[in-house]
């Protein structure tokens, strides 16, 4: 096992199914991305949300015991999604628009003593989510920190273009990001195996699945 899963468990849901848990995730996003990271995002009170928090968005929540510590949102790329809609300049090729590619955004865990462990479990949850959805690729825009972390974990990524300055945070610091994807073919990306093994051991309640299939319509 890569990391102990003692106390960790996860929930996959949509807002219409579980508005209370999704609101908790939106509050965590405000604490993490706005208050801690300084991103200039739309907030209402103590929540952060945008136009991509909608009926087809799946929210993945990671808990340590009863505490929500992290997670991410996932959108199938045949629907409108963040990186393609807001940051098209980051790609020198077409962003994908297909059922077997999912965009991951608002990915992170709260800072704290268990951050390193929680971050790796959150990656395991992400790859397990992809496996449950039959995804062939995960799409994201991210800073270079994430790309370097994945490289250290022997996870291969494909850039859609070079890193670019996309603005500044509320402290005036420049924000640089790139867009790309993680191919999910084990033969071509063997580093995925250890995360998938961990994710398969993680207790996950998937509220969006009906009879073994995602309830998002075609």
Short mmCIF file of C-alpha atoms in Angstrom, two decimals:
data_model
loop_
_atom_site.label_atom_id
_atom_site.label_comp_id
_atom_site.label_asym_id
_atom_site.label_seq_id
_atom_site.Cartn_x
_atom_site.Cartn_y
_atom_site.Cartn_z
CA UNK A 1 0.00 0.00 0.00
CA UNK A 2 1.29 3.47 -0.90
CA UNK A 3 -0.23 5.16 2.16
CA UNK A 4 -2.44 4.06 5.03
CA UNK A 5 -6.14 4.51 4.34
CA UNK A 6 -7.05 4.48 8.04
CA UNK A 7 -9.88 6.94 8.46
CA UNK A 8 -10.08 8.00 4.79
CA UNK A 9 -13.26 7.53 2.79
CA UNK A 10 -14.86 9.30 -0.16
CA UNK A 11 -18.14 10.38 -1.68
CA UNK A 12 -18.97 10.95 -5.35
CA UNK A 13 -22.15 12.94 -5.86
CA UNK A 14 -23.96 15.71 -7.74
CA UNK A 15 -25.63 18.79 -6.29
CA UNK A 16 -29.17 17.69 -7.10
CA UNK A 17 -28.57 14.42 -5.23
CA UNK A 18 -26.79 15.81 -2.16
CA UNK A 19 -26.88 19.61 -1.90
CA UNK A 20 -25.57 19.66 1.68
CA UNK A 21 -22.37 17.77 0.89
CA UNK A 22 -21.78 19.76 -2.29
CA UNK A 23 -22.22 23.01 -0.36
CA UNK A 24 -19.63 21.74 2.13
CA UNK A 25 -17.26 21.14 -0.78
CA UNK A 26 -17.89 24.66 -2.11
CA UNK A 27 -17.04 26.05 1.33
CA UNK A 28 -13.83 24.01 1.40
CA UNK A 29 -12.94 25.37 -2.05
CA UNK A 30 -13.34 28.93 -0.78
CA UNK A 31 -11.07 28.21 2.21
CA UNK A 32 -8.46 26.47 0.07
CA UNK A 33 -8.33 28.31 -3.24
CA UNK A 34 -9.46 31.81 -2.25
CA UNK A 35 -8.36 32.26 1.37
CA UNK A 36 -5.21 30.10 1.31
CA UNK A 37 -4.02 30.19 -2.32
CA UNK A 38 -5.26 33.71 -3.08
CA UNK A 39 -7.02 32.89 -6.34
CA UNK A 40 -9.41 35.56 -7.61
CA UNK A 41 -12.54 33.43 -7.87
CA UNK A 42 -16.24 34.20 -7.57
CA UNK A 43 -17.51 33.79 -4.01
CA UNK A 44 -20.88 34.25 -2.36
CA UNK A 45 -20.56 34.34 1.40
CA UNK A 46 -18.36 31.43 2.43
CA UNK A 47 -18.71 29.39 -0.78
CA UNK A 48 -16.83 29.44 -4.10
CA UNK A 49 -18.72 28.40 -7.21
CA UNK A 50 -18.77 29.16 -10.92
CA UNK A 51 -20.83 28.33 -13.99
CA UNK A 52 -19.33 24.84 -14.19
CA UNK A 53 -20.91 23.80 -10.90
CA UNK A 54 -24.06 22.64 -12.62
CA UNK A 55 -26.32 19.64 -13.17
CA UNK A 56 -23.77 17.46 -14.99
CA UNK A 57 -20.85 18.15 -12.63
CA UNK A 58 -19.69 15.33 -10.38
CA UNK A 59 -18.15 16.32 -7.05
CA UNK A 60 -15.65 13.99 -5.39
CA UNK A 61 -15.19 14.55 -1.67
CA UNK A 62 -12.39 13.09 0.45
CA UNK A 63 -12.93 12.67 4.19
CA UNK A 64 -10.60 11.86 7.05
CA UNK A 65 -12.97 10.50 9.64
CA UNK A 66 -15.87 12.96 9.71
CA UNK A 67 -13.76 15.88 8.42
CA UNK A 68 -13.90 16.93 4.78
CA UNK A 69 -10.25 17.43 3.83
CA UNK A 70 -10.19 17.66 0.05
CA UNK A 71 -11.52 16.50 -3.27
CA UNK A 72 -12.16 17.76 -6.79
CA UNK A 73 -14.85 18.16 -9.41
CA UNK A 74 -15.12 16.17 -12.63
CA UNK A 75 -16.85 17.04 -15.89
CA UNK A 76 -17.16 14.85 -18.96
CA UNK A 77 -15.60 16.73 -21.86
CA UNK A 78 -18.60 16.39 -24.17
CA UNK A 79 -20.15 19.05 -21.89
CA UNK A 80 -18.81 22.61 -21.44
CA UNK A 81 -15.84 22.65 -19.05
CA UNK A 82 -13.43 25.11 -17.47
CA UNK A 83 -10.14 24.84 -19.33
CA UNK A 84 -11.67 24.62 -22.81
CA UNK A 85 -14.22 27.39 -22.24
CA UNK A 86 -12.19 29.92 -20.23
CA UNK A 87 -8.57 29.23 -21.17
CA UNK A 88 -8.57 28.09 -24.83
CA UNK A 89 -5.23 29.87 -25.35
CA UNK A 90 -3.49 27.18 -23.29
CA UNK A 91 -3.91 24.59 -26.05
CA UNK A 92 -2.08 24.47 -29.38
CA UNK A 93 -4.27 21.52 -30.31
CA UNK A 94 -7.99 20.92 -29.89
CA UNK A 95 -9.26 20.35 -26.38
CA UNK A 96 -11.06 16.99 -26.26
CA UNK A 97 -14.82 16.75 -26.49
CA UNK A 98 -15.73 13.13 -25.93
CA UNK A 99 -17.42 10.83 -23.44
CA UNK A 100 -14.27 8.97 -22.35
CA UNK A 101 -12.28 12.06 -21.34
CA UNK A 102 -13.05 13.92 -18.11
CA UNK A 103 -11.79 17.29 -16.92
CA UNK A 104 -10.60 17.48 -13.31
CA UNK A 105 -10.63 20.90 -11.65
CA UNK A 106 -10.63 22.45 -8.16
CA UNK A 107 -8.35 19.58 -7.09
CA UNK A 108 -6.72 19.92 -3.70
CA UNK A 109 -6.60 19.20 0.02
CA UNK A 110 -6.65 21.57 2.96
CA UNK A 111 -3.24 22.50 4.38
CA UNK A 112 -2.38 20.70 7.60
CA UNK A 113 -0.26 18.05 9.22
CA UNK A 114 -1.69 15.22 7.09
CA UNK A 115 -1.53 17.12 3.80
CA UNK A 116 1.08 14.87 2.13
CA UNK A 117 -0.87 11.73 2.94
CA UNK A 118 -4.23 13.27 2.03
CA UNK A 119 -2.86 14.59 -1.28
CA UNK A 120 -1.77 11.14 -2.37
CA UNK A 121 -5.08 9.60 -1.35
CA UNK A 122 -6.84 12.36 -3.32
CA UNK A 123 -4.82 11.35 -6.41
CA UNK A 124 -5.79 7.73 -5.75
CA UNK A 125 -9.44 8.81 -5.57
CA UNK A 126 -9.06 10.70 -8.86
CA UNK A 127 -7.66 7.70 -10.72
CA UNK A 128 -10.21 5.36 -9.13
CA UNK A 129 -12.98 7.75 -10.23
CA UNK A 130 -11.58 7.63 -13.77
CA UNK A 131 -11.55 3.83 -13.67
CA UNK A 132 -15.15 3.71 -12.42
CA UNK A 133 -16.22 5.99 -15.28
CA UNK A 134 -14.29 4.07 -17.95
CA UNK A 135 -12.23 7.16 -18.77
CA UNK A 136 -9.37 6.98 -21.26
CA UNK A 137 -7.87 10.34 -20.25
CA UNK A 138 -8.08 13.02 -17.58
CA UNK A 139 -7.86 16.63 -18.73
CA UNK A 140 -6.77 19.52 -16.51
CA UNK A 141 -5.15 22.91 -16.35
CA UNK A 142 -2.61 23.17 -13.55
CA UNK A 143 0.53 24.88 -12.41
CA UNK A 144 3.94 23.27 -12.81
CA UNK A 145 3.89 21.93 -9.24
CA UNK A 146 1.32 19.30 -10.17
CA UNK A 147 3.18 18.32 -13.32
CA UNK A 148 6.41 17.87 -11.34
CA UNK A 149 4.64 15.84 -8.65
CA UNK A 150 3.14 13.49 -11.22
CA UNK A 151 6.52 13.08 -12.91
CA UNK A 152 8.06 12.11 -9.55
CA UNK A 153 5.28 9.54 -9.15
CA UNK A 154 6.13 8.12 -12.62
CA UNK A 155 2.82 9.37 -14.09
CA UNK A 156 3.22 10.45 -17.72
CA UNK A 157 1.35 13.57 -18.88
CA UNK A 158 0.87 15.20 -22.29
CA UNK A 159 0.89 18.98 -22.56
CA UNK A 160 -1.51 20.72 -24.93
CA UNK A 161 0.82 23.72 -25.08
CA UNK A 162 3.54 25.53 -23.13
CA UNK A 163 2.94 27.15 -19.71
CA UNK A 164 1.47 30.65 -19.92
CA UNK A 165 0.81 33.52 -17.56
CA UNK A 166 -2.94 33.62 -16.89
CA UNK A 167 -3.08 36.51 -14.41
CA UNK A 168 -2.21 37.37 -10.83
CA UNK A 169 -3.56 36.31 -7.47
CA UNK A 170 -4.94 38.70 -4.86
CA UNK A 171 -1.43 39.16 -3.45
CA UNK A 172 -0.15 40.33 -6.86
CA UNK A 173 1.80 37.13 -7.54
CA UNK A 174 1.81 35.91 -11.16
CA UNK A 175 -0.11 32.73 -11.93
CA UNK A 176 1.31 30.42 -14.58
CA UNK A 177 -0.64 27.42 -15.86
CA UNK A 178 -0.61 24.80 -18.56
CA UNK A 179 -3.26 22.50 -19.98
CA UNK A 180 -2.84 18.84 -20.74
CA UNK A 181 -4.00 15.34 -20.05
CA UNK A 182 -3.05 12.14 -18.27
CA UNK A 183 -3.47 9.12 -20.54
CA UNK A 184 -4.98 6.25 -18.57
CA UNK A 185 -3.54 3.33 -20.53
CA UNK A 186 -1.71 1.22 -17.95
CA UNK A 187 0.64 -0.25 -20.54
CA UNK A 188 1.79 3.23 -21.54
CA UNK A 189 1.50 4.76 -18.08
CA UNK A 190 2.53 2.06 -15.57
CA UNK A 191 2.91 4.54 -12.71
CA UNK A 192 -0.89 4.58 -12.46
CA UNK A 193 -0.88 1.08 -10.98
CA UNK A 194 0.11 2.04 -7.44
CA UNK A 195 -2.54 4.76 -7.26
CA UNK A 196 -5.23 2.48 -8.68
CA UNK A 197 -4.30 -0.23 -6.16
CA UNK A 198 -4.70 2.34 -3.38
CA UNK A 199 -7.92 3.73 -4.82
CA UNK A 200 -9.49 0.27 -5.06
CA UNK A 201 -9.01 -0.10 -1.30
CA UNK A 202 -10.58 3.26 -0.53
CA UNK A 203 -14.16 3.16 0.75
CA UNK A 204 -16.15 5.17 -1.80
CA UNK A 205 -19.87 5.86 -1.80
CA UNK A 206 -20.90 6.66 -5.37
CA UNK A 207 -24.28 8.37 -5.20
CA UNK A 208 -24.30 9.14 -8.94
CA UNK A 209 -24.30 5.52 -10.11
CA UNK A 210 -27.50 3.72 -11.00
CA UNK A 211 -27.28 0.02 -11.85
CA UNK A 212 -23.53 0.31 -12.34
CA UNK A 213 -23.69 3.24 -14.77
CA UNK A 214 -23.29 6.95 -14.30
CA UNK A 215 -26.69 8.62 -14.11
CA UNK A 216 -25.54 11.55 -16.26
CA UNK A 217 -27.57 11.20 -19.46
CA UNK A 218 -26.03 10.80 -22.90
#
